[in-house]
């Protein structure tokens, strides 16, 4: 089968490939590139992406190295006013909104010429970008959480990983890349696989189609299942999993199915759990017997954590630990304040009116010219810290030079050096903060194995 674009996109964009069109940091558009020529949806150029930054016929996006910057083309955007399907034709503005309304407000005619105004970047699909552009059907697990989770549950090439529920498939894609080990080289070689379970039928169908479209068949197996009641066997076969991730409202209800042996009635009753459903076939563990199994559960409330930990303890899980990932993005930038100079009202006071602002700008400009009159281009090859120190040292009693640099008009200070260096944490962070409970279940160890180990042990007798 064709390699998945998520795992091996190849060097160039190709017809039919899933591409992520990067419009801005927070606006990435998934598009299937189409090489249909001639009229497509009324467009003479074939499929076209229309954005606020210009129009991009798919023909200009195909055969490009991934990551390329693509300039807008001047195209006849033809008949507007119809909803076009994603991947063939898409009209979006920079905020990701459909631009049909915007277009019709600027023109009543059907033939709108769009000027070449900007550019986009064409990126290969990765789990990280997919997470920020995927169609949200549920809350999703974001990159800061899943990168840490996958590391802690030891998801690695060749691993068998159980996931419930699949939700919008954000975690699924990241897990797939973590367990992917190419194609098996021999009969002993087990292919890494994500065993994903979802009980909502619509979501199950969507993720199943997505797996198909992204060529992840054989690496992801999605099952429509209520894991609380029906566990994790697939067609009565054990996934023999060694990594588990549970993102369901009551993870403790799924835990009895994730045992090495069938839990006893008293174990279940003491944890406040229902008896397991009787099945005609013999109880089987979905876990790999000869390896330690690592689990993570993802819950937004501490009450869910308490319940999960209690049931984990009763079922023999060890090294139970809770972690919360609190990721913050720190923006470091230069702020062009410009007017931070002494005034009769004190240092760094904003001007009260335009006249005062102009007077101050003139003062700044004058002192700025004075300062740089004899100064050679000394700062420009220094790194920020050195330059910063130098400014601080030279101008201890004179904030104005720094203010002049703030204006960015210095012939000697490079634009990126102009302004005061500040850092701020971003208010809006795209992580759904939840509590992560980690635990492990040691490998199975029987009386016979113990006896054999003792027998072979040099000091055993
Ligand atoms: N981790 C997913 C992602 O990154 O996109 C999001 C999972 S979403 C928060 C939780 C999902 O669990 C929902 O789609 C829900 O339908 C599913 N779910 C809830 N209870 C379940 C159960 N008993 N068995 C299987 N799936 C279940």
Coordinates of C-alpha atoms and ligand atoms in Angstrom, one line a residue:
X1 CA 0.0 0.0 0.0
X2 CA 1.1 3.7 -0.5
X3 CA 3.1 5.1 2.3
X4 CA 1.2 7.3 4.7
X5 CA 1.9 11.1 4.1
X6 CA 2.2 11.3 7.9
X7 CA 5.1 8.8 8.0
X8 CA 6.8 9.2 4.6
X9 CA 5.6 12.3 2.6
X10 CA 8.4 12.0 0.1
X11 CA 10.5 15.0 -1.1
X12 CA 7.8 16.8 -3.3
X13 CA 4.1 17.5 -3.1
X14 CA 2.2 15.1 -5.4
X15 CA -1.3 15.0 -6.9
X16 CA -3.7 13.5 -4.4
X17 CA -1.4 14.2 -1.4
X18 CA -2.8 15.6 1.8
X19 CA -1.0 19.0 2.3
X20 CA -1.3 21.4 5.2
X21 CA -1.5 24.9 3.8
X22 CA 0.0 27.3 6.3
X23 CA -1.7 30.6 6.1
X24 CA -0.6 31.9 9.5
X25 CA 0.5 30.4 12.8
X26 CA -3.0 29.8 14.0
X27 CA -4.6 29.1 10.6
X28 CA -3.6 25.9 8.8
X29 CA -5.8 24.4 6.2
X30 CA -5.8 20.6 5.3
X31 CA -6.1 20.2 1.5
X32 CA -6.0 17.2 -0.8
X33 CA -4.0 18.4 -3.9
X34 CA -5.9 17.8 -7.1
X35 CA -4.3 17.8 -10.5
X36 CA -7.6 18.1 -12.3
X37 CA -7.1 20.4 -15.2
X38 CA -9.8 22.3 -17.1
X39 CA -12.9 23.4 -15.4
X40 CA -13.3 22.3 -11.8
X41 CA -16.3 23.8 -9.9
X42 CA -16.5 26.5 -12.6
X43 CA -12.8 27.4 -12.3
X44 CA -10.8 27.4 -15.5
X45 CA -7.6 26.7 -13.6
X46 CA -8.8 23.6 -12.0
X47 CA -8.9 23.4 -8.2
X48 CA -8.0 26.7 -6.5
X49 CA -7.5 27.8 -2.9
X50 CA -8.7 31.3 -2.3
X51 CA -7.5 33.2 0.7
X52 CA -7.2 36.7 1.9
X53 CA -3.6 36.5 0.8
X54 CA -4.5 35.7 -2.8
X55 CA -5.5 32.7 -5.0
X56 CA -3.5 29.5 -5.2
X57 CA -4.4 27.1 -8.0
X58 CA -3.5 23.5 -7.0
X59 CA -1.3 23.3 -10.1
X60 CA 1.1 25.8 -8.5
X61 CA 1.2 23.7 -5.3
X62 CA 2.0 20.3 -7.0
X63 CA 5.6 19.2 -7.6
X64 CA 7.0 21.6 -5.0
X65 CA 9.5 20.6 -2.3
X66 CA 7.6 20.3 1.0
X67 CA 7.9 23.5 3.0
X68 CA 8.0 25.8 -0.1
X69 CA 6.7 29.3 0.0
X70 CA 4.2 29.7 -2.8
X71 CA 3.3 33.1 -4.2
X72 CA -0.3 33.9 -5.0
X73 CA -1.4 33.8 -8.7
X74 CA -3.7 36.0 -10.5
X75 CA -6.6 33.8 -11.4
X76 CA -10.1 34.2 -12.5
X77 CA -11.9 32.9 -9.4
X78 CA -15.0 32.3 -11.5
X79 CA -18.3 31.4 -10.0
X80 CA -18.6 32.2 -6.3
X81 CA -21.5 31.7 -3.9
X82 CA -21.4 27.9 -3.8
X83 CA -20.0 25.8 -1.0
X84 CA -17.1 23.8 -2.3
X85 CA -15.9 20.6 -0.8
X86 CA -12.7 20.6 1.2
X87 CA -9.7 19.5 -0.7
X88 CA -11.0 20.3 -4.1
X89 CA -11.8 23.8 -3.6
X90 CA -11.6 26.0 -0.6
X91 CA -12.3 29.7 0.1
X92 CA -10.9 30.9 3.3
X93 CA -9.8 34.2 4.8
X94 CA -6.9 34.6 7.2
X95 CA -9.2 33.8 10.1
X96 CA -10.2 30.5 8.5
X97 CA -13.7 31.7 7.6
X98 CA -15.4 31.1 4.4
X99 CA -14.9 34.1 2.2
X100 CA -18.0 33.7 0.1
X101 CA -19.8 36.4 2.1
X102 CA -16.8 38.7 1.9
X103 CA -16.4 38.1 -1.8
X104 CA -20.0 38.8 -2.6
X105 CA -19.9 42.0 -0.6
X106 CA -17.1 43.4 -2.7
X107 CA -18.4 42.2 -6.1
X108 CA -21.8 41.3 -7.5
X109 CA -20.3 39.9 -10.6
X110 CA -19.4 36.3 -11.0
X111 CA -15.9 37.0 -12.4
X112 CA -13.7 38.3 -9.8
X113 CA -10.1 38.9 -10.5
X114 CA -8.0 38.3 -7.4
X115 CA -4.7 40.2 -7.3
X116 CA -1.5 38.4 -6.4
X117 CA -1.0 39.7 -2.9
X118 CA 0.8 37.3 -0.7
X119 CA 2.1 33.8 -0.1
X120 CA 1.5 30.6 1.8
X121 CA 3.7 27.7 2.8
X122 CA 2.9 24.2 1.8
X123 CA 3.7 21.7 4.6
X124 CA 3.7 18.0 4.8
X125 CA 1.2 16.5 7.4
X126 CA 2.8 15.9 10.8
X127 CA 0.9 14.9 14.0
X128 CA 1.7 18.3 15.5
X129 CA 0.3 20.4 12.6
X130 CA -2.6 18.0 12.2
X131 CA -3.5 18.6 15.9
X132 CA -3.8 22.3 15.2
X133 CA -5.7 21.9 12.0
X134 CA -7.9 18.8 12.4
X135 CA -11.6 18.9 12.4
X136 CA -12.5 19.0 16.1
X137 CA -15.2 16.5 17.1
X138 CA -14.2 16.4 20.7
X139 CA -11.7 17.9 23.1
X140 CA -8.3 16.8 21.9
X141 CA -5.0 16.0 23.4
X142 CA -2.4 18.6 22.4
X143 CA 1.2 18.3 21.5
X144 CA 2.8 19.3 24.9
X145 CA 0.7 16.5 26.6
X146 CA 1.0 13.8 24.0
X147 CA 4.7 14.1 23.5
X148 CA 5.2 13.7 27.3
X149 CA 2.6 10.8 27.5
X150 CA 4.1 8.9 24.6
X151 CA 7.6 9.1 26.2
X152 CA 6.4 8.0 29.6
X153 CA 4.4 5.0 28.3
X154 CA 7.4 3.9 26.3
X155 CA 5.7 4.1 22.9
X156 CA 8.4 3.1 20.5
X157 CA 8.8 1.5 17.1
X158 CA 7.2 -1.9 17.1
X159 CA 5.1 -1.3 20.2
X160 CA 1.4 -2.4 20.5
X161 CA -0.5 0.6 22.0
X162 CA -4.1 0.6 23.2
X163 CA -6.0 3.9 23.0
X164 CA -9.5 4.7 24.2
X165 CA -11.4 6.8 23.0
X166 CA -10.2 7.8 19.6
X167 CA -12.2 11.1 19.8
X168 CA -10.9 13.4 17.0
X169 CA -7.8 11.3 16.4
X170 CA -5.2 13.8 17.6
X171 CA -3.5 11.4 20.0
X172 CA -4.0 8.6 17.4
X173 CA -1.8 10.3 14.8
X174 CA 1.0 11.1 17.3
X175 CA 0.9 7.5 18.6
X176 CA 1.0 6.1 15.1
X177 CA 4.3 7.8 14.3
X178 CA 5.7 6.7 17.7
X179 CA 5.0 3.0 17.1
X180 CA 5.7 2.9 13.4
X181 CA 8.5 0.5 12.5
X182 CA 8.1 0.3 8.7
X183 CA 7.1 -3.0 7.2
X184 CA 7.9 -6.3 9.0
X185 CA 11.2 -7.8 7.8
X186 CA 10.4 -11.3 8.8
X187 CA 7.7 -13.4 10.4
X188 CA 9.0 -12.7 13.9
X189 CA 8.9 -9.0 13.3
X190 CA 5.7 -7.5 14.7
X191 CA 4.4 -4.4 13.2
X192 CA 3.9 -1.5 15.6
X193 CA 0.2 -0.8 15.9
X194 CA -2.3 1.5 17.6
X195 CA -5.4 -0.3 18.8
X196 CA -7.9 2.5 19.0
X197 CA -11.4 2.1 20.6
X198 CA -14.4 4.5 20.2
X199 CA -17.9 3.9 21.3
X200 CA -19.6 6.8 19.6
X201 CA -20.7 5.4 16.2
X202 CA -20.3 8.7 14.2
X203 CA -16.9 9.4 15.6
X204 CA -15.9 5.8 14.9
X205 CA -16.9 6.1 11.3
X206 CA -15.0 9.4 10.9
X207 CA -11.8 8.2 12.4
X208 CA -12.0 5.0 10.4
X209 CA -12.3 7.0 7.2
X210 CA -9.5 9.3 8.2
X211 CA -7.2 6.2 8.9
X212 CA -8.1 5.1 5.3
X213 CA -7.5 8.5 3.8
X214 CA -4.2 8.9 5.5
X215 CA -3.0 5.5 4.5
X216 CA -2.7 4.3 8.0
X217 CA -4.5 1.0 7.5
X218 CA -2.6 -1.8 9.3
X219 CA -0.9 0.6 11.6
X220 CA -4.1 1.9 13.3
X221 CA -7.0 -0.5 14.0
X222 CA -10.2 1.3 15.1
X223 CA -12.9 -0.6 16.8
X224 CA -16.4 0.6 17.6
X225 CA -16.6 -0.4 21.3
X226 CA -17.7 0.6 24.8
X227 CA -14.5 -0.4 26.6
X228 CA -16.1 -0.1 30.1
X229 CA -18.4 -3.1 29.3
X230 CA -16.7 -4.9 26.5
X231 CA -12.9 -4.5 27.1
X232 CA -10.1 -4.6 24.6
X233 CA -10.0 -7.9 22.7
X234 CA -10.5 -7.6 19.0
X235 CA -12.3 -10.5 17.3
X236 CA -11.4 -12.4 20.5
X237 CA -7.7 -11.7 19.9
X238 CA -5.5 -10.0 22.3
X239 CA -3.6 -6.9 21.1
X240 CA -0.8 -8.0 23.5
X241 CA -0.3 -4.3 24.3
X242 CA 2.4 -2.8 26.4
X243 CA 1.5 0.8 26.2
X244 CA -2.0 2.1 27.2
X245 CA -3.6 5.6 27.0
X246 CA -7.1 6.1 28.3
X247 CA -8.9 9.4 27.5
X248 CA -12.4 8.5 28.6
X249 CA -14.6 10.0 31.3
X250 CA -14.3 7.1 33.8
X251 CA -10.9 5.3 33.1
X252 CA -11.3 3.2 36.3
X253 CA -14.2 1.4 34.7
X254 CA -12.0 0.2 31.9
X255 CA -9.2 -0.9 34.2
X256 CA -10.6 -4.3 35.2
X257 CA -10.2 -5.4 31.5
X258 CA -6.6 -4.3 31.5
X259 CA -5.5 -6.9 34.1
X260 CA -3.2 -9.9 33.7
X261 CA -5.7 -12.2 35.3
X262 CA -9.5 -11.9 35.5
X263 CA -10.1 -9.6 38.5
X264 CA -11.9 -11.3 41.4
X265 CA -15.4 -10.3 42.5
X266 CA -14.1 -9.0 45.8
X267 CA -11.4 -6.8 44.0
X268 CA -14.2 -5.3 41.8
X269 CA -16.7 -4.9 44.7
X270 CA -14.1 -3.2 46.9
X271 CA -13.4 -0.7 44.1
X272 CA -17.1 0.0 43.7
X273 CA -17.1 -1.7 40.3
X274 CA -19.8 -3.8 38.6
X275 CA -19.0 -7.5 38.0
X276 CA -17.6 -8.2 34.5
X277 CA -20.0 -9.2 31.8
X278 CA -20.1 -13.0 31.3
X279 CA -18.9 -14.1 27.9
X280 CA -19.0 -17.5 26.3
X281 CA -15.3 -17.5 25.6
X282 CA -12.6 -17.8 28.2
X283 CA -11.3 -14.5 29.8
X284 CA -8.1 -13.3 28.1
X285 CA -5.8 -10.5 28.9
X286 CA -5.2 -7.8 26.2
X287 CA -1.7 -7.2 27.7
X288 CA 1.6 -8.5 26.7
X289 CA 2.7 -11.1 29.3
X290 CA 6.5 -10.8 29.1
X291 CA 6.9 -7.1 29.3
X292 CA 6.1 -4.4 31.9
X293 CA 3.0 -2.5 30.7
X294 CA 2.9 1.3 31.0
X295 CA -0.4 3.2 31.3
X296 CA -1.5 6.8 31.3
X297 CA -5.0 8.1 32.0
X298 CA -6.0 11.6 31.1
X299 CA -8.7 13.3 33.3
X300 CA -9.7 16.9 33.8
X301 CA -10.9 16.5 37.4
X302 CA -9.1 15.5 40.6
X303 CA -12.1 13.3 41.6
X304 CA -11.5 11.2 38.5
X305 CA -7.8 10.9 39.4
X306 CA -8.6 9.8 43.0
X307 CA -11.0 7.1 41.7
X308 CA -8.5 5.9 39.1
X309 CA -5.6 5.7 41.5
X310 CA -7.8 3.7 44.0
X311 CA -8.8 1.1 41.4
X312 CA -5.2 0.9 40.1
X313 CA -3.9 0.1 43.5
X314 CA -6.5 -2.7 44.0
X315 CA -5.6 -4.2 40.6
X316 CA -1.9 -4.3 41.2
X317 CA -0.6 -1.3 39.3
X318 CA 2.6 0.1 40.7
X319 CA 4.6 3.3 40.7
X320 CA 1.4 5.3 40.4
X321 CA 2.1 9.0 39.9
X322 CA 0.1 12.1 38.8
X323 CA 1.6 14.8 36.6
X324 CA 0.1 18.0 35.2
X325 CA 1.8 19.5 32.1
X326 CA 1.6 23.3 32.4
X327 CA 3.2 24.5 29.2
X328 CA 3.7 28.2 28.7
X329 CA 5.0 29.8 25.5
X330 CA 7.3 32.7 26.4
X331 CA 7.5 35.4 23.8
X332 CA 10.7 37.3 23.7
X333 CA 10.6 40.4 21.7
X334 CA 11.8 44.0 21.4
X335 CA 9.4 46.6 22.3
X336 CA 9.6 49.9 20.5
X337 CA 8.5 52.2 23.3
X338 CA 10.2 55.2 21.8
X339 CA 9.0 57.8 24.2
X340 CA 10.6 56.6 27.4
X341 CA 12.6 59.6 28.2
X342 CA 12.5 62.1 31.1
X343 CA 9.7 64.6 31.0
X344 CA 8.6 67.2 33.5
X345 CA 6.2 64.5 34.8
X346 CA 9.0 62.0 35.4
X347 CA 10.6 59.1 33.6
X348 CA 8.7 57.0 31.1
X349 CA 5.5 58.9 31.2
X350 CA 3.3 58.8 28.1
X351 CA 2.8 62.1 26.4
X352 CA -0.5 63.7 27.2
X353 CA -1.2 65.0 23.7
X354 CA 0.1 65.1 20.2
X355 CA 2.0 68.4 20.7
X356 CA 3.8 66.9 23.7
X357 CA 4.6 63.7 21.7
X358 CA 6.0 65.7 18.8
X359 CA 8.2 67.9 21.1
X360 CA 9.6 64.7 22.7
X361 CA 10.2 63.0 19.4
X362 CA 12.1 66.1 18.2
X363 CA 14.2 66.0 21.4
X364 CA 14.9 62.3 21.0
X365 CA 15.8 62.8 17.4
X366 CA 18.2 65.6 18.3
X367 CA 20.0 63.7 21.0
X368 CA 20.0 60.6 18.9
X369 CA 21.9 62.4 16.1
X370 CA 24.2 63.9 18.6
X371 CA 25.1 60.5 20.1
X372 CA 25.6 58.7 16.8
X373 CA 27.6 61.6 15.2
X374 CA 31.0 60.1 15.8
X375 CA 30.0 56.6 16.7
X376 CA 31.2 53.9 14.4
X377 CA 29.2 50.8 13.6
X378 CA 30.4 49.0 16.8
X379 CA 27.3 47.3 18.0
X380 CA 26.0 45.6 15.0
X381 CA 28.1 42.4 15.1
X382 CA 27.5 41.7 18.7
X383 CA 24.9 39.4 20.0
X384 CA 22.0 40.8 21.9
X385 CA 23.4 40.2 25.3
X386 CA 26.7 41.9 24.5
X387 CA 25.0 44.8 22.9
X388 CA 22.6 45.1 25.8
X389 CA 25.5 45.1 28.3
X390 CA 27.3 47.6 26.3
X391 CA 24.3 49.9 26.1
X392 CA 23.8 49.5 29.8
X393 CA 27.4 50.2 30.6
X394 CA 27.8 53.2 28.4
X395 CA 24.5 54.8 29.2
X396 CA 24.0 54.1 32.8
X397 CA 22.8 57.6 33.4
X398 CA 21.3 58.2 30.1
X399 CA 18.2 56.3 29.1
X400 CA 17.8 58.3 26.0
X401 CA 20.2 56.4 23.8
X402 CA 18.3 53.3 24.5
X403 CA 15.1 55.3 23.7
X404 CA 16.6 56.5 20.4
X405 CA 17.4 52.9 19.5
X406 CA 13.9 52.1 20.4
X407 CA 12.7 54.3 17.6
X408 CA 14.5 52.0 15.2
X409 CA 15.9 54.9 13.3
X410 CA 19.5 54.4 14.1
X411 CA 21.8 54.0 11.1
X412 CA 24.0 51.7 13.2
X413 CA 21.4 49.7 15.2
X414 CA 20.0 46.8 13.2
X415 CA 16.2 46.6 13.2
X416 CA 16.1 43.5 15.3
X417 CA 18.3 45.2 17.9
X418 CA 16.1 48.2 18.2
X419 CA 13.8 48.4 21.1
X420 CA 13.8 47.2 24.7
X421 CA 14.1 43.4 25.1
X422 CA 11.0 42.1 26.9
X423 CA 9.5 38.7 27.5
X424 CA 5.9 37.8 28.2
X425 CA 4.0 34.6 28.6
X426 CA 1.2 34.0 26.2
X427 CA -2.2 34.4 27.7
X428 CA -3.9 32.0 25.3
X429 CA -2.3 28.6 25.5
X430 CA -3.6 25.8 23.3
X431 CA -3.4 22.9 25.8
X432 CA -6.3 21.3 27.5
X433 CA -4.9 21.0 30.9
X434 CA -5.7 17.6 32.5
X435 CA -4.2 15.4 35.1
X436 CA -2.1 12.6 33.8
X437 CA -1.9 9.5 35.9
X438 CA 1.0 7.1 35.1
X439 CA 1.5 3.6 36.4
X440 CA 3.0 0.3 35.5
X441 CA 2.1 -3.3 35.7
X442 CA 5.1 -5.6 36.1
X443 CA 5.5 -8.5 33.7
X444 CA 3.7 -11.7 34.5
X445 CA 5.7 -14.0 36.7
X446 CA 4.5 -17.5 37.5
X447 CA 5.5 -20.0 40.2
X448 CA 7.2 -22.1 37.5
X449 CA 9.2 -19.1 36.2
X450 CA 10.3 -18.4 39.8
X451 CA 11.3 -22.0 40.4
X452 CA 13.2 -22.1 37.1
X453 CA 15.0 -18.8 37.8
X454 CA 15.9 -20.1 41.2
X455 CA 17.2 -23.4 39.8
X456 CA 19.5 -21.6 37.3
X457 CA 20.7 -19.0 39.7
X458 CA 24.3 -19.7 40.6
X459 CA 23.8 -19.2 44.3
X460 CA 20.4 -20.8 44.3
X461 CA 21.1 -24.0 46.1
Ligands
LIG1 N1 -7.8 11.6 22.8 C1 -8.7 12.0 21.8 C2 -8.0 13.0 20.8 O1 -6.8 13.4 21.1 O2 -8.6 13.4 19.8 C3 -9.9 12.7 22.4 C4 -10.7 11.7 23.2 S1 -12.3 12.4 23.6 C5 -11.9 13.6 24.9 C6 -13.0 11.1 24.5 C7 -13.6 10.1 23.6 O3 -13.9 8.9 24.3 C8 -15.0 10.5 23.0 O4 -14.9 10.4 21.6 C9 -16.0 9.5 23.5 O5 -17.0 9.1 22.6 C10 -15.1 8.3 23.8 N2 -15.6 7.4 24.9 C11 -16.2 7.8 26.1 N3 -16.5 6.7 26.8 C12 -16.1 5.6 26.0 C13 -16.2 4.2 26.2 N4 -16.7 3.7 27.3 N5 -15.6 3.4 25.3 C14 -15.0 3.9 24.2 N6 -14.9 5.2 24.0 C15 -15.5 6.1 24.9

